[in-house]
C-alpha atoms as one frame of an Amber mdcrd trajectory, in Angstrom:
protein
   0.000   0.000   0.000   1.314   3.413  -0.948   0.476   6.729   0.705   0.230
   9.964  -1.211   2.369  12.789   0.075   0.282  15.396   1.948  -0.442  18.510
  -0.005  -0.369  21.833   1.855  -1.966  25.131   0.881   1.464  26.646   0.294
   2.381  23.807  -2.104  -0.848  24.399  -3.999  -0.126  28.145  -4.291   3.394
  27.354  -5.552   1.955  24.936  -8.098  -0.539  27.542  -9.321   2.197  30.171
  -9.642   4.492  27.745 -11.479   1.707  26.799 -13.896   0.957  30.477 -14.559
   4.628  31.231 -15.231   4.857  28.301 -17.630   2.059  29.715 -19.811   3.385
  31.164 -23.068   3.065  34.874 -23.833   1.917  35.584 -20.317   3.170  38.442
 -18.159   2.889  37.135 -14.573   2.765  40.600 -13.057  -0.250  41.649 -15.132
  -1.986  38.334 -14.503  -1.462  38.585 -10.737  -2.749  42.147 -10.667  -5.837
  41.200 -12.719  -6.586  38.230 -10.473  -6.287  40.254  -7.258  -8.305  43.136
  -8.704 -11.119  40.824  -9.842 -11.195  39.192  -6.388 -11.428  42.571  -4.652
 -14.191  43.762  -6.956 -16.171  40.594  -6.399 -15.764  40.867  -2.622 -16.815
  44.518  -2.610 -19.969  43.793  -4.608 -20.901  40.873  -2.372 -20.350  42.797
   0.842 -22.358  45.822  -0.299 -25.284  44.012  -1.911 -27.326  44.049   1.327
 -27.956  47.772   1.420 -29.494  48.035  -2.010 -31.907  45.200  -1.480 -33.594
  47.145   1.284 -34.351  50.182  -0.826 -37.855  50.984  -1.945 -38.747  53.153
  -4.900 -38.636  56.826  -4.143 -41.276  59.195  -5.344 -44.760  58.179  -6.297
 -47.690  58.279  -3.978 -48.709  55.550  -1.613 -51.449  54.624  -4.016 -48.844
  53.399  -6.515 -47.284  51.045  -3.982 -49.611  48.125  -4.277 -47.756  45.204
  -2.752 -49.034  44.521   0.748 -46.466  44.099   3.461 -46.657  42.838   7.001
 -45.957  45.471   9.597 -43.059  44.689  11.860 -43.767  44.868  15.555 -40.191
  45.954  16.223 -39.685  49.582  17.045 -37.824  51.354  14.233 -34.332  52.443
  15.141 -34.157  56.147  15.718 -31.083  58.269  16.107 -32.781  59.963  19.023
 -33.442  56.747  20.945 -29.869  56.009  22.106 -26.222  57.002  21.351 -25.092
  55.710  17.955 -21.551  54.623  16.811 -19.476  57.153  14.884 -20.039  55.520
  11.523 -18.159  58.178   9.554 -14.888  57.227  11.282 -15.341  53.556  10.388
 -16.152  54.503   6.821 -12.914  56.546   6.590 -10.927  53.614   8.050 -12.370
  51.337   5.359 -11.093  53.635   2.659  -7.596  53.867   4.204  -7.202  50.088
   4.671  -8.534  49.365   1.186  -6.155  51.892  -0.368  -3.159  50.438   1.546
  -4.077  46.885   0.562  -4.405  47.784  -3.120  -1.108  49.679  -2.982   0.707
  46.607  -1.557  -0.826  44.381  -4.201   0.253  46.696  -6.986   3.770  46.875
  -5.554   3.965  43.074  -5.329   2.616  42.653  -8.848   5.187  45.088 -10.249
   8.042  42.672  -9.347   6.380  39.431  -8.298   9.251  37.081  -9.365  11.796
  38.899  -7.226   9.539  39.076  -4.177   8.656  35.386  -4.476  12.325  34.456
  -4.363  12.968  36.768  -1.405  11.484  35.075   1.679  11.808  38.216   3.839
   9.897  40.442   1.425   7.314  37.710   0.818   6.770  37.396   4.567   6.181
  41.161   4.863   3.590  41.081   2.120   1.858  38.073   3.676   1.680  39.827
   7.065   0.184  42.967   5.505  -2.313  40.936   3.526  -3.240  38.767   6.503
  -3.963  41.825   8.668  -5.931  43.400   5.833  -8.002  40.233   5.304  -8.725
  39.999   9.039  -9.957  43.588   8.946 -12.012  42.942   5.818 -13.749  39.908
   7.293 -14.308  41.638  10.633 -15.225  45.244   9.838 -15.194  45.951   6.131
 -18.653  46.798   4.807 -20.201  47.593   8.193 -20.346  51.305   7.552 -21.540
  50.725   3.987 -24.192  48.151   4.828 -25.231  48.652   8.441 -25.241  52.435
   8.393 -27.370  52.562   5.267 -29.644  49.950   6.760 -29.972  51.802  10.048
 -30.631  55.070   8.303 -33.153  53.637   5.909 -34.906  51.168   8.208 -37.468
  53.593   9.661 -38.192  55.017   6.227 -38.420  51.563   4.670 -40.487  50.337
   7.582 -43.015  53.103   7.067 -42.923  52.689   3.288 -43.785  49.048   3.762
 -46.736  50.153   5.872 -47.805  52.562   3.155 -47.513  49.968   0.393 -50.843
  48.501   1.397 -53.561  50.502  -0.381 -56.761  51.549   1.357 -59.224  48.847
   0.253 -62.449  49.778  -1.402 -65.821  48.398  -0.467 -65.585  45.783  -3.221
 -62.076  44.574  -2.389 -62.202  44.792   1.392 -61.489  41.526   3.199 -62.683
  40.614   6.692 -60.272  42.265   9.156 -58.001  40.049  11.192 -58.142  40.789
  14.892 -54.726  41.815  16.136 -54.018  42.659  19.751 -51.468  45.443  19.799
 -50.925  48.455  22.019 -49.969  51.715  20.405 -47.833  54.256  22.292 -49.351
  57.596  23.268 -49.499  60.151  20.497 -46.360  62.208  20.237 -48.227  65.357
  19.282 -51.334  67.102  20.511 -54.006  69.295  18.943 -53.499  73.011  18.795
 -56.002  73.748  21.539 -54.239  71.585  24.147 -50.578  71.909  23.198 -49.085
  75.409  23.539 -45.925  74.267  21.738 -47.946  73.768  18.575 -48.180  77.533
  18.217 -44.431  77.611  17.570 -43.072  77.694  14.046 -42.366  74.310  12.388
 -39.025  72.762  13.321 -36.152  73.556  10.931 -35.503  69.794  10.647 -38.618
  69.453   8.491 -37.610  69.069   4.822 -37.792  72.393   3.028 -39.261  70.675
  -0.032 -41.998  68.894   1.879 -44.688  70.088  -0.521 -42.814  68.357  -3.351
 -42.849  65.001  -1.560 -45.548  62.461  -2.247 -48.361  61.947   0.235 -46.886
  58.567   1.135 -43.489  60.047   1.889 -44.990  62.765   4.083 -47.095  60.175
   5.910 -43.882  58.247   6.589 -42.352  61.371   8.115 -45.402  61.725  10.370
 -45.216  58.091  11.414 -41.535  58.585  12.241 -42.451  61.707  14.238 -40.226
  63.821  12.015 -43.312  65.878  11.211 -45.913  66.520  13.894 -49.448  65.485
  13.040 -50.962  68.819  13.939 -48.444  70.690  11.741 -49.763  69.222   8.497
 -52.284  71.999   7.894 -49.528  74.574   8.415 -47.074  72.840   6.086 -49.559
  71.772   3.411 -52.948  72.995   2.320 -55.782  71.655   4.564 -57.195  69.370
   1.870 -53.896  67.616   1.278 -53.259  67.462   5.020 -56.398  65.355   5.415
 -55.276  62.972   2.650 -51.859  62.525   4.258 -53.376  62.024   7.698 -55.763
  59.389   6.350 -52.761  57.400   5.050 -51.074  57.698   8.419 -54.163  56.793
  10.466 -55.145  53.954   8.145 -51.742  52.350   8.585 -51.997  52.717  12.343
 -55.398  51.026  12.213 -53.992  48.382   9.897 -51.534  47.319  12.589 -54.581
  46.666  14.793 -56.251  44.551  12.124 -58.607  47.366  11.117 -57.022  48.500
   7.879 -59.331  50.216   5.444 -61.689  51.453   8.152 -61.529  54.933   6.639
 -62.352  53.799   3.117 -66.032  54.691   3.525 -65.372  57.976   5.332 -65.768
  60.879   2.878 -62.948  63.350   2.816 -62.892  64.993  -0.575 -63.455  68.670
  -1.089 -67.128  68.533  -0.169 -66.066  69.974   3.195 -63.955  73.126   3.269
 -61.229  72.095   5.701 -59.880  75.631   5.779 -62.984  76.627   7.723 -62.501
  73.707  10.104 -58.881  74.531  10.933 -58.575  76.364  14.242 -62.326  76.532
  14.771 -64.122  73.198  14.848 -61.904  70.141  14.970 -58.308  68.919  15.220
 -56.430  65.938  13.754 -59.016  65.856  10.957 -59.362  62.651   8.913 -62.723
  63.270   7.278 -66.297  63.965   8.216 -69.472  62.043   8.990 -72.237  62.445
   6.407 -75.614  62.718   8.136 -78.758  62.905   6.025 -80.558  66.226   6.276
 -84.321  66.346   5.907 -86.457  69.438   5.618 -89.647  69.564   7.655 -92.339
  72.138   7.017 -93.575  74.561   6.202 -94.795  75.501   9.634 -96.458  78.797
  10.399 -94.370  80.369  13.146 -95.267  83.803  14.500 -97.145  84.533  11.300
 -94.397  83.432   8.911 -93.761  80.211   7.020 -90.601  78.439   8.092 -88.837
  75.293   6.881 -86.862  73.304   9.426 -83.657  71.457   8.406 -83.016  68.348
  10.494 -79.898  66.164  10.380 -80.616  62.676  11.666 -80.169  58.974  11.050
 -83.415  58.037  12.835 -86.039  56.996  10.353 -89.508  58.549  10.697 -88.257
  61.509  12.741 -88.418  64.051   9.918 -91.617  62.537   8.544 -93.267  62.627
  11.955 -92.143  66.212  12.588 -93.438  67.170   9.162 -96.844  65.788  10.082
 -96.834  67.883  13.243 -95.875  70.978  11.203 -98.788  70.298   8.893-101.276
  69.978  11.731-100.042  73.175  13.405-100.195  75.110  10.135-103.688  73.776
   9.488-104.635  75.197  12.880-103.669  78.492  14.470 -99.997  78.283  13.643
 -97.317  78.395  16.313 -96.874  81.415  18.523 -93.517  81.589  20.288 -92.131
  83.996  22.899 -88.712  84.544  24.490 -88.956  84.810  28.275 -85.264  85.255
  29.110 -82.079  85.578  27.063 -78.726  85.099  28.732 -75.925  82.573  28.705
 -74.392  81.765  32.088 -70.999  80.986  33.578 -70.398  80.316  37.277 -66.749
  80.550  38.368 -65.857  78.977  41.700 -63.660  81.057  44.027 -62.310  80.096
  47.441 -61.593  82.153  50.543 -59.545  81.304  53.656 -62.708  81.040  55.783
 -66.462  80.738  55.483 -66.791  84.192  57.069 -64.731  85.783  54.310 -66.767
  83.827  51.735 -69.944  85.333  53.173 -68.407  88.812  52.911 -67.823  88.248
  49.176 -71.427  87.070  48.840 -72.811  90.196  50.500 -70.501  92.500  48.547
 -71.714  91.114  45.198 -75.370  91.442  46.277 -75.093  95.220  46.610 -76.376
  96.985  43.430 -73.509  99.504  43.352 -70.962  96.697  43.419 -72.755  94.840
  40.638 -72.315  97.964  38.508 -68.540  97.706  39.036 -68.555  94.090  37.922
 -70.744  94.971  34.943 -68.284  97.653  33.793 -65.219  95.407  33.901 -67.129
  92.556  32.271 -68.375  94.630  29.361 -64.917  96.113  28.798 -63.892  92.730
  27.366 -66.599  92.457  24.676 -68.358  94.538  22.028 -71.775  92.864  22.231
 -71.877  91.145  25.601 -73.920  92.692  28.409 -73.733  91.415  31.974 -77.304
  91.053  33.175 -76.922  89.374  36.548 -74.396  88.135  39.102 -75.924  85.715
  41.598 -73.575  84.283  44.274 -74.020  81.063  46.272 -71.898  79.937  49.227
 -70.758  76.440  50.199 -68.366  76.686  53.150 -65.275  78.556  51.947 -66.424
  78.423  48.316 -68.392  81.090  46.477 -70.074  80.240  43.154 -70.857  83.373
  41.154 -73.436  82.637  38.455 -73.001  85.353  35.834 -75.674  85.805  33.170
 -74.743  87.594  29.954 -76.549  88.723  26.807 -74.383  87.463  23.924 -76.052
  88.859  20.801 -76.231  86.312  17.978 -73.431  84.154  19.409 -74.132  81.274
  21.733 -71.722  83.136  23.991 -69.580  80.687  25.961 -66.270  82.213  24.886
 -67.595  85.700  25.432 -68.805  85.100  28.972 -65.728  83.090  29.919 -63.473
  85.998  28.987 -65.656  88.433  30.908 -65.745  86.144  33.936 -61.967  86.347
  34.276 -62.220  90.141  34.365 -64.839  89.886  37.106 -62.542  87.702  39.229
 -59.712  90.204  38.844 -62.041  92.966  39.987 -63.003  90.945  43.076 -59.335
  90.232  43.831 -58.706  93.950  44.185 -61.276  94.081  46.994 -60.543  90.647
  48.456 -56.810  89.905  48.028 -57.157  86.448  49.594 -59.596  85.244  46.958
 -58.383  82.423  44.692 -59.942  81.085  41.520 -60.628  77.363  41.817 -62.263
  76.864  38.422 -63.581  79.207  35.777 -66.600  76.900  35.533 -67.830  75.752
  38.924 -70.681  73.640  37.468 -73.438  75.973  38.610 -73.595  77.348  35.062
 -74.644  74.518  34.237 -73.163  73.478  30.906 -73.816  70.119  29.200 -75.218
  68.463  32.319 -78.732  67.909  33.591 -79.301  70.477  36.345 -82.311  71.837
  38.176 -80.870  75.362  38.075 -81.213  75.442  34.286 -84.727  74.079  34.536
 -85.773  76.686  37.107 -83.764  79.792  36.235 -83.045  79.111  32.584 -79.924
  79.334  30.469 -79.548  80.680  26.962 -82.994  81.355  25.515 -86.047  80.537
  27.641 -88.896  79.910  25.180 -92.582  79.126  25.462 -94.494  78.131  22.331
 -98.156  77.231  21.799-100.703  76.311  19.124-104.333  75.353  18.839-105.263
  72.410  16.580-108.916  72.102  15.490-110.478  68.801  16.436-111.164  68.023
  12.776-107.450  68.344  12.022-106.622  66.124  15.013-108.900  63.512  13.508
-107.895  63.838   9.838-104.159  64.594  10.080-103.108  63.152  13.431-105.483
  60.161  13.232-106.583  60.377  16.853-109.019  62.290  19.071-108.479  65.271
  21.329-109.458  63.441  24.568-107.189  60.506  23.696-104.070  62.596  23.035
-104.675  64.781  26.114-105.008  61.711  28.341-101.894  60.097  26.852 -99.883
  63.277  27.448-101.060  63.501  31.077-100.223  59.924  31.967 -96.952  59.700
  30.003 -95.275  63.102  29.961 -96.470  64.366  33.337 -97.267  61.481  35.687
 -94.815  59.019  34.121 -91.963  61.524  34.145 -92.722  62.457  37.767 -92.601
  58.786  38.716 -89.168  58.586  37.078 -87.950  61.639  39.001 -86.776  63.422
  35.869 -85.410  66.968  35.754 -86.689  68.858  32.753 -87.878  65.724  31.006
 -91.650  66.157  31.023 -91.905  65.470  27.317 -92.071  62.658  24.782 -88.796
  63.102  22.863 -87.771  66.757  22.798 -84.067  65.884  22.546 -84.723  64.136
  19.216 -85.790  67.311  17.463 -83.399  69.584  19.341 -80.403  67.455  18.362
 -81.481  67.124  14.728 -81.791  70.899  14.327 -78.547  71.452  16.269 -76.597
  69.135  13.959 -78.040  70.718  10.840 -77.336  74.293  11.929 -73.863  73.926
  13.464 -74.781  74.128  17.141 -72.926  72.278  19.897 -74.729  68.904  20.004
 -73.543  68.239  23.572 -75.658  71.153  24.746 -78.799  69.286  23.850 -78.623
  67.978  27.453 -79.971  71.273  28.803 -81.440  72.630  25.570 -83.900  69.731
  25.457 -85.372  70.642  28.863 -89.061  70.770  28.033 -92.494  70.350  29.559
 -95.248  69.526  27.066 -98.786  70.449  28.118-102.027  69.604  26.289-105.590
  70.629  27.035-108.982  70.336  25.407-110.464  73.775  24.784-114.134  74.588
  25.495-114.718  74.221  21.735-113.296  70.711  21.781-110.057  71.669  20.005
-106.535  70.752  21.133-104.287  73.312  22.795-100.614  72.382  23.070 -97.607
  74.184  24.500 -93.931  73.465  25.042 -91.942  75.410  27.633 -88.184  75.180
  27.088 -86.179  77.268  29.595 -82.639  76.616  28.355 -82.198  76.557  24.566
 -78.538  77.404  23.828 -78.083  78.483  20.228 -76.171  80.979  18.108 -75.973
  81.955  14.461 -72.350  83.121  14.478 -69.208  81.320  15.625 -68.537  77.624
  16.159 -69.945  75.267  13.566 -72.254  77.880  12.039 -69.454  78.972   9.698
 -69.155  75.602   7.953 -70.698  75.666   4.459 -73.310  72.939   4.952 -74.450
  74.245   8.331 -74.443  77.804   7.054 -76.678  76.655   4.190 -79.198  75.258
   6.668 -79.156  78.510   8.636 -79.694  80.368   5.401 -82.670  78.106   4.638
 -84.201  79.197   7.930 -83.263  82.817   7.244 -80.923  83.315  10.197 -77.427
  83.022   8.735 -74.884  85.255  10.475 -75.717  88.260  12.639 -79.158  89.818
  12.662 -80.144  93.369  11.822 -80.295  93.925  15.554 -77.852  92.008  17.776
 -79.523  88.803  18.926 -82.421  88.766  16.444 -81.185  85.771  14.429 -80.252
  83.724  17.494 -83.689  84.351  18.988 -85.384  83.309  15.749 -83.345  80.098
  15.717 -84.511  79.398  19.270 -88.095  79.875  18.093 -87.465  77.389  15.272
 -85.990  74.813  17.669 -89.067  75.158  19.895 -91.383  74.862  16.883 -89.667
  71.687  15.694 -89.909  70.285  19.208 -93.616  71.045  19.512 -94.335  69.547
  16.070 -92.447  66.390  17.050 -94.239  66.157  20.383 -97.618  66.558  18.734
 -97.053  63.869  16.118 -95.459  61.315  18.467 -98.151  61.713  21.122-100.801
  61.280  18.426 -99.125  58.033  17.320 -98.989  56.783  20.916-102.616  57.772
  21.547-103.743  55.821  18.494-101.314  52.933  19.111 -99.867  53.407  15.612
 -96.242  54.094  16.600 -94.907  50.584  16.035 -96.867  50.125  12.832 -95.522
  53.408  11.443 -91.917  52.500  12.218 -92.287  49.000  10.790 -93.730  50.476
   7.607 -91.429  53.452   7.095 -88.281  52.662   9.077 -87.313  49.221   7.818
 -85.281  48.508   4.711 -86.117  45.419   2.661 -83.752  42.529   3.244 -80.688
  42.761   1.002 -80.499  40.044  -1.634
């Protein structure tokens, strides 16, 4: 048996070199240089291929990126999260080592035969190359690959999120339930974040308007652009489109992607009017059908009533009530009181000092001082009353103000601060606990509103001939009167309600509020109503609704939005009246008229036991096929 002689790596290299030198017409130096150069080029391409594979197409909107991607749960790396290595130094080192290695190779190739015969020189070259190769395997490419990857990962991560288009109704798939907690928002609306009044950060790209919506949404998701700055940086319409991309991708990570697909957001709503007045972090708007009830004869004039609602039969029922009232005497409405209220809570060191504040405010000459400072803060507002109440060390000062055609909350709040400052000059120990002490009372059921009123206190009445009750309302006068007594009066008393002696006043109040740009939350007190019905000596029906706290305005708030302004215009009360307060008072009359028409029709349906039949006939869609 024979054994082959072991072959070492060095012997193989020698054999390769000898075979190359034996080739005819071959310059070994050029061949060595070509071989080393090709190897280096190949290694460089291999090491740097990772960075390019991560890149996504730049430009183009998110709509053009149609390949869905899974959203990584890992938090994108951010340069602000923790200290980062000094990548530029490593990159410079790469260049130096590469240049030195290439220089040694070129020097060796220039006289390879001599160096191969000289063991000392060959050893020096091998040491240099060994150190260089160790560096290449250990560090080379890190700054080229890892740095690019770290810099692009958040952008690519967000681009991957934006690649998934917002599905349409036809293409939407059942959402997959995903349990995932999102961190708190990094930005806040203008009204709650004072820092949002500052100018945009200089780190925001100067060419942001030239970026695609998808790219801007990525910047928002990375918190490089604050959400609430979009309207300042872009036009309001485009800001909504960008925000929808951002919000839809956030919802998508919760398994609710495409939830905004059915939410209208095109230019049907003028977002410029919304900005700074009605809503923040806007992503669209809710379309609510608007019906028009009427005409109804109100104080001798024909009026149409716009109502925004999703409750079937409400507009139809109200329209029937309007018809019956117009067929009768028409509605006659009166304003009893007109004044919005605010009740700041102040605190004194002792109950005795609190009582001294109470007595000081009660004096007429002191009220005149408060009235002067209050009215110095407003052009239209007039302080009508200051009524204090004491609870231990606390004093609640219920201020009542005439606010013209505005609903008046901002106006009276500003004036209330001036009143407190005036009191502080007389009572230095007084401290303001809360600008609103809840005796106003705003957006809460409260007996004080029911008894003393807030906003417009309205009483409205009408007489319906018995023939109209029979032909239009399909019931009789005795039946509807008895139903009203046992339901709206006795039944409500049994329930212990406050201001709820009615059938469904809040239905009509809310519908008119939504259509005309009022604050829908104020329907809590605005719907305070007692509905009374009697049979007249002639056998006709007399009906009245007393509503002590209707809070409405025709300027400010949502009244400036185009759709709501159109509804106000339909009523004839858009903007300020010829005399301050005329339009707001007329709107209060209209709200009361709509309420009375709704009460009349619903009570007639209950008296004739036709309510369920009417809803089953008119408020049910046929089964979808």
